[in-house]
JSON list of C-alpha atoms in Angstrom, two decimals:
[
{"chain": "J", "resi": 1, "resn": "UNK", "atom": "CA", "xyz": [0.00, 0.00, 0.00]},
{"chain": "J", "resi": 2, "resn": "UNK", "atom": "CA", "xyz": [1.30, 3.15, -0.56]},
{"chain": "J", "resi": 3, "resn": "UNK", "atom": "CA", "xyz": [1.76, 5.83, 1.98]},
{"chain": "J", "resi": 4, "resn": "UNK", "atom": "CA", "xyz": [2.60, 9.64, 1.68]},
{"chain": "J", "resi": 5, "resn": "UNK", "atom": "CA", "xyz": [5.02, 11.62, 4.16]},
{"chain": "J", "resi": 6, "resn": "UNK", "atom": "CA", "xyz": [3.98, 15.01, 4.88]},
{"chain": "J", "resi": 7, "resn": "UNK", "atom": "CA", "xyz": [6.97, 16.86, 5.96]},
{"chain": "J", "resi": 8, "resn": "UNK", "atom": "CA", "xyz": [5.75, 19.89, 8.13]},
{"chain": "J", "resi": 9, "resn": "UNK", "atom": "CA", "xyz": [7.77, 22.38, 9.31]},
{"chain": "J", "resi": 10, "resn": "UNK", "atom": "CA", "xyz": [6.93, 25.55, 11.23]},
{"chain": "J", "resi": 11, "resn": "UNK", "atom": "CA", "xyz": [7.57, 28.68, 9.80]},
{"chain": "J", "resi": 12, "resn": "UNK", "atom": "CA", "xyz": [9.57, 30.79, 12.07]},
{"chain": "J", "resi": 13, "resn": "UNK", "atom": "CA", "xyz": [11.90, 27.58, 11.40]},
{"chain": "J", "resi": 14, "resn": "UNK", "atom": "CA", "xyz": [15.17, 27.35, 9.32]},
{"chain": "J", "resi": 15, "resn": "UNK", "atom": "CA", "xyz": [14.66, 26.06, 5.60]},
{"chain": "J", "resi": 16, "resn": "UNK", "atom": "CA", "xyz": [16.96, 22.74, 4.44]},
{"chain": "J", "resi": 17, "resn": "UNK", "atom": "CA", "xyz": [20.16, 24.19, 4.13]},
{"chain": "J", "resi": 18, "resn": "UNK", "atom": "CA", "xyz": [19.68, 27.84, 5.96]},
{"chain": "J", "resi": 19, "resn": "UNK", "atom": "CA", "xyz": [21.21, 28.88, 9.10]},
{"chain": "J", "resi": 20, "resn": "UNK", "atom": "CA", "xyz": [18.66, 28.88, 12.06]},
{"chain": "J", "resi": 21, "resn": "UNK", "atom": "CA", "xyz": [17.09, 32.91, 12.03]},
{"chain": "J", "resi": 22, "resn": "UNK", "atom": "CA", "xyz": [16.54, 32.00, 16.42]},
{"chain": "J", "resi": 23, "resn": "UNK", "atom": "CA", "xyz": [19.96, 30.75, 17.00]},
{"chain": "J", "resi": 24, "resn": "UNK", "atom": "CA", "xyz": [18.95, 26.98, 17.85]},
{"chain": "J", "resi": 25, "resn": "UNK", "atom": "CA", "xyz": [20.21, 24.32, 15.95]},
{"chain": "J", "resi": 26, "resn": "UNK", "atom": "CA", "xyz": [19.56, 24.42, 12.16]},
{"chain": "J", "resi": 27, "resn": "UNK", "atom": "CA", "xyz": [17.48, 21.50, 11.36]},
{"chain": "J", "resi": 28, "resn": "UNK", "atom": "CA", "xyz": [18.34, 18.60, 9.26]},
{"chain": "J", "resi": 29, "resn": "UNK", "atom": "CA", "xyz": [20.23, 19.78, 5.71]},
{"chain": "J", "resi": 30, "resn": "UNK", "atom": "CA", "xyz": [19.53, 18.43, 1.92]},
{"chain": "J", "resi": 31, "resn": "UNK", "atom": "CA", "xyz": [22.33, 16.04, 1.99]},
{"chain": "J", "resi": 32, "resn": "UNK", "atom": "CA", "xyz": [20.55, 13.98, 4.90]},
{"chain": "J", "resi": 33, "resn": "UNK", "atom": "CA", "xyz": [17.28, 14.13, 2.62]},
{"chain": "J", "resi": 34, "resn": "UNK", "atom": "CA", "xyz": [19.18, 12.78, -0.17]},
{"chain": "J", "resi": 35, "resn": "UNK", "atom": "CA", "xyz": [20.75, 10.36, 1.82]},
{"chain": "J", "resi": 36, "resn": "UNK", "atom": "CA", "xyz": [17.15, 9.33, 3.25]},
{"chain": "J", "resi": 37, "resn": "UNK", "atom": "CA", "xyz": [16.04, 9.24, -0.91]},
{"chain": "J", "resi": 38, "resn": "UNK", "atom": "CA", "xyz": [19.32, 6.95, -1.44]},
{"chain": "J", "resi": 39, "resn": "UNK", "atom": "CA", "xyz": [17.87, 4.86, 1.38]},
{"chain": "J", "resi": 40, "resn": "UNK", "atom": "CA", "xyz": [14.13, 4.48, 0.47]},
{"chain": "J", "resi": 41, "resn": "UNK", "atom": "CA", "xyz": [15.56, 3.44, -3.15]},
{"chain": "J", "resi": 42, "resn": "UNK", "atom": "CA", "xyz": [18.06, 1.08, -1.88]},
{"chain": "J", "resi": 43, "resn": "UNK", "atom": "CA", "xyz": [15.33, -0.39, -0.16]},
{"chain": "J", "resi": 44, "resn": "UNK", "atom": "CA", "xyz": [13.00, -0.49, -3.08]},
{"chain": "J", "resi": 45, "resn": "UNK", "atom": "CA", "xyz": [9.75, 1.23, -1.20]},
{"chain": "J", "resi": 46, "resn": "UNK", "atom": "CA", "xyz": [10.49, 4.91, -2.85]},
{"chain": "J", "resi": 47, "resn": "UNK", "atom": "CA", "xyz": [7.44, 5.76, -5.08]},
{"chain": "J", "resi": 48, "resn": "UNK", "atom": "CA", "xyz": [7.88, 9.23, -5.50]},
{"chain": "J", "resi": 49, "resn": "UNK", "atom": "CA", "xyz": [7.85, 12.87, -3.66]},
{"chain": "J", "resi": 50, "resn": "UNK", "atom": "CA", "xyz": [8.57, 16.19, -3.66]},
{"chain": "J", "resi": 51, "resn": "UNK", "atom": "CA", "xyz": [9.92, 19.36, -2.19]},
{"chain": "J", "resi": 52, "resn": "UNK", "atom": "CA", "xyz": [7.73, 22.81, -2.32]},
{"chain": "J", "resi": 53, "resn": "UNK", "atom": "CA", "xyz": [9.00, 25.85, -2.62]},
{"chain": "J", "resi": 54, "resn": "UNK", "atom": "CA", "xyz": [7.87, 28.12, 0.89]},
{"chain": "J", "resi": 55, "resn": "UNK", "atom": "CA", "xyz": [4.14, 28.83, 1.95]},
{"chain": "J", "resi": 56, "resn": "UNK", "atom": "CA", "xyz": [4.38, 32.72, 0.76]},
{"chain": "J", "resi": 57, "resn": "UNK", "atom": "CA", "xyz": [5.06, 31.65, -2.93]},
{"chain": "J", "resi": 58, "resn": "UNK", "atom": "CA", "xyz": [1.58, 29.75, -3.14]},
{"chain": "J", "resi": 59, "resn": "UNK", "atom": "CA", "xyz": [-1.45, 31.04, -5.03]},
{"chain": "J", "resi": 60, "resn": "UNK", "atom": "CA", "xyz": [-4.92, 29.89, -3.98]},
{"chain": "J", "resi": 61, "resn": "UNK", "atom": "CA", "xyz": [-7.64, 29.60, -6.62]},
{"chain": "J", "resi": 62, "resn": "UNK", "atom": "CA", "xyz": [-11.54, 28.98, -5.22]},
{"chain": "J", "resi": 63, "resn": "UNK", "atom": "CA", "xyz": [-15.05, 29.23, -6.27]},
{"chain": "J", "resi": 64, "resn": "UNK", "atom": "CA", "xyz": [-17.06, 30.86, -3.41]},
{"chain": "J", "resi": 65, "resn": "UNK", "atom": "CA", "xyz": [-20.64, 29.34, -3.04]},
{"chain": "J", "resi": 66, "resn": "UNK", "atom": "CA", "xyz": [-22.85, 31.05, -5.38]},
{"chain": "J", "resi": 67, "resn": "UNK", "atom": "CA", "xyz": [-20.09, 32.12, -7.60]},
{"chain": "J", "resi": 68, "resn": "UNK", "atom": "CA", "xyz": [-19.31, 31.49, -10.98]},
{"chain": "J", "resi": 69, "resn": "UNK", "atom": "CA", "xyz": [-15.77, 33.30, -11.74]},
{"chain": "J", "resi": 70, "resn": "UNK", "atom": "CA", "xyz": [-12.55, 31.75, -10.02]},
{"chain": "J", "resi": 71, "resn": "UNK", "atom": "CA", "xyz": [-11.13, 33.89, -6.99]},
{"chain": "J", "resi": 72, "resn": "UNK", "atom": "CA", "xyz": [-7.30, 33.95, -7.16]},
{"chain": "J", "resi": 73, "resn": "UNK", "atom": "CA", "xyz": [-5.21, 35.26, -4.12]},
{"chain": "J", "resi": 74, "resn": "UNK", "atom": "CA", "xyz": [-1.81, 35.07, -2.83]},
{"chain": "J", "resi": 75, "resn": "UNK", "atom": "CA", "xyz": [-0.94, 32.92, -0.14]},
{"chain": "J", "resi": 76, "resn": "UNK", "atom": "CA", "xyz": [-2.24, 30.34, 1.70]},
{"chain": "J", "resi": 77, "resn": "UNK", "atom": "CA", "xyz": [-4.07, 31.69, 4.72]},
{"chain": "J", "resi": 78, "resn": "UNK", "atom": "CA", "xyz": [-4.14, 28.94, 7.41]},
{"chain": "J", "resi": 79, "resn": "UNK", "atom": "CA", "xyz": [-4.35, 29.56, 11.03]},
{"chain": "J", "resi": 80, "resn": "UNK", "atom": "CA", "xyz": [-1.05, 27.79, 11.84]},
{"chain": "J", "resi": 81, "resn": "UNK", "atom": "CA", "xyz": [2.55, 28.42, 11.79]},
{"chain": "J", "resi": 82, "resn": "UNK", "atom": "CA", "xyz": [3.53, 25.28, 10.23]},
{"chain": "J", "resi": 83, "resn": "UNK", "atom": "CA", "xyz": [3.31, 24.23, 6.29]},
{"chain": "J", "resi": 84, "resn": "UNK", "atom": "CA", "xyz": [3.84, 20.98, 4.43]},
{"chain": "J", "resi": 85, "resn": "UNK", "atom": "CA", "xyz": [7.77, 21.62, 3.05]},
{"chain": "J", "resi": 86, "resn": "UNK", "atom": "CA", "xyz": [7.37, 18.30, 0.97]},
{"chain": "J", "resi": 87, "resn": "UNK", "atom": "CA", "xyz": [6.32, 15.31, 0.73]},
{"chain": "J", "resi": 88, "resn": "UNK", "atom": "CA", "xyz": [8.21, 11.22, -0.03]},
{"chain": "J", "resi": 89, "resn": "UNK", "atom": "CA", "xyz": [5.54, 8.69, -1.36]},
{"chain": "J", "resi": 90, "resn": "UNK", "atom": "CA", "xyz": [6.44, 5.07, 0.01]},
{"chain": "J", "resi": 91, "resn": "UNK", "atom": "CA", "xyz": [4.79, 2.01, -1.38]},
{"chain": "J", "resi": 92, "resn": "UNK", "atom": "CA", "xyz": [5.26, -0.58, 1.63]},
{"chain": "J", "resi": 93, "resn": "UNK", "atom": "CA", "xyz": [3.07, -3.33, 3.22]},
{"chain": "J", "resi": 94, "resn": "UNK", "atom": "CA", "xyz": [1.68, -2.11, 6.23]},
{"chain": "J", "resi": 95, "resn": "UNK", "atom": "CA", "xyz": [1.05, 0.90, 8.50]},
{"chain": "J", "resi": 96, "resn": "UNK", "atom": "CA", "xyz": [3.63, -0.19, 10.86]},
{"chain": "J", "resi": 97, "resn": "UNK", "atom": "CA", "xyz": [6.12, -0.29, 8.10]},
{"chain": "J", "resi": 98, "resn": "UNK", "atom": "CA", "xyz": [5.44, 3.50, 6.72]},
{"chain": "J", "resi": 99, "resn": "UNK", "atom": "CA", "xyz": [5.64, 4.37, 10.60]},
{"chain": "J", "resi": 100, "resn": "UNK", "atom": "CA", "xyz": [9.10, 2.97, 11.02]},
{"chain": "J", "resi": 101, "resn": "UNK", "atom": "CA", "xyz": [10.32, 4.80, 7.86]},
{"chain": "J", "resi": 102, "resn": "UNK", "atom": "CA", "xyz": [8.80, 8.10, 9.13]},
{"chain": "J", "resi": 103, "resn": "UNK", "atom": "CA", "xyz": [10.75, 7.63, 12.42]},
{"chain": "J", "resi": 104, "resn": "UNK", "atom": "CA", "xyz": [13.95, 7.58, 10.20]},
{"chain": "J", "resi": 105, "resn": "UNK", "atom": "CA", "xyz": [13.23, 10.47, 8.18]},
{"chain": "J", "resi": 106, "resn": "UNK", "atom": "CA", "xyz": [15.31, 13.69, 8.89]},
{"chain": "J", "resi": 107, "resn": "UNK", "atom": "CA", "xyz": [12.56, 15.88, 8.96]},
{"chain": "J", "resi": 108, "resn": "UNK", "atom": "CA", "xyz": [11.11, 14.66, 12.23]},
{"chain": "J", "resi": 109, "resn": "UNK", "atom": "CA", "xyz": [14.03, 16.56, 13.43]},
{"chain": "J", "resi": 110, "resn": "UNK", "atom": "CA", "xyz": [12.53, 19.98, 14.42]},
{"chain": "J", "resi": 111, "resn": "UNK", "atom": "CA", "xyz": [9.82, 19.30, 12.46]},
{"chain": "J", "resi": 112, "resn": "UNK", "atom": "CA", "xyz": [6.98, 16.65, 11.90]},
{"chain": "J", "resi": 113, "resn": "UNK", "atom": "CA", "xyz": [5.96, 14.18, 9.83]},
{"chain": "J", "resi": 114, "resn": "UNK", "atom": "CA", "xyz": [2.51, 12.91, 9.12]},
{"chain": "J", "resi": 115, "resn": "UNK", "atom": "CA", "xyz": [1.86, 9.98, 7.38]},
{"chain": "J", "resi": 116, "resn": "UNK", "atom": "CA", "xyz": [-1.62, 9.27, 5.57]},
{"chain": "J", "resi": 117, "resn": "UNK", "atom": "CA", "xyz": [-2.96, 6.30, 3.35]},
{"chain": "J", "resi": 118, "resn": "UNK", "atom": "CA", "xyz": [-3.23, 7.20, 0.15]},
{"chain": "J", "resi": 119, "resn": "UNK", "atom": "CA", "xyz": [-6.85, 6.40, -1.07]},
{"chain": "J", "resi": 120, "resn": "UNK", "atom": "CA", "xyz": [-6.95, 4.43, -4.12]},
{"chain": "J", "resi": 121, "resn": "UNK", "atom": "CA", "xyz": [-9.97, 4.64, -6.43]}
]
């Protein structure tokens, strides 16, 4: 079954390769992403992923109720301080499985990582 990673990170938090803007520890770096990619693949459960560029970049497109014309604005507007910085797509056999890979992923590592079924239709 195939599970994706939702990498969450908060945003007052350094980015994958920055220097921490608060002075704590800068947070896991792109080389230990590869080297979790290089991992997954070795290990033949990588099925994909990707990393997004930061929250501020996003456009959001909607249909209000009772509209017909497309509403575009800039930014996502969610109540929280934390955004999805990417995501890794693991096709493995169980739950328990995707949870022990999620453990090992750097970007529980001042961050969090959710992991959700992916429905298939």
């Amino acid at each position: 079954m195939k599970y994706v990673l939702l990498l969450f990170a908060d945003l007052d938090a350094a980015r994958c390769g920055e220097d921490a803007v608060t002075g704590a520890d800068e947070g896991p770096g792109v080389e230990e992403f590869m080297a979790f990619d290089a991992e997954l693949e070795k290990a033949g459960v990588l099925a994909g992923g990707f990393a997004l560029e930061d929250p501020d970049t996003g456009v959001v497109v909607s249909i209000p109720p009772g509209a017909t014309e497309p509403v575009v604005t800039s930014g996502p507007f969610a109540e929280s301080r934390e955004f999805v910085g990417g995501t890794i797509i693991i096709d493995v056999p169980d739950i328990d499985e995707a949870l022990t890979w999620a453990a090992r992923c750097p970007g529980v590592h001042g961050g969090r990582v959710e992991v959700r079924a992916i429905a298939e239709f």
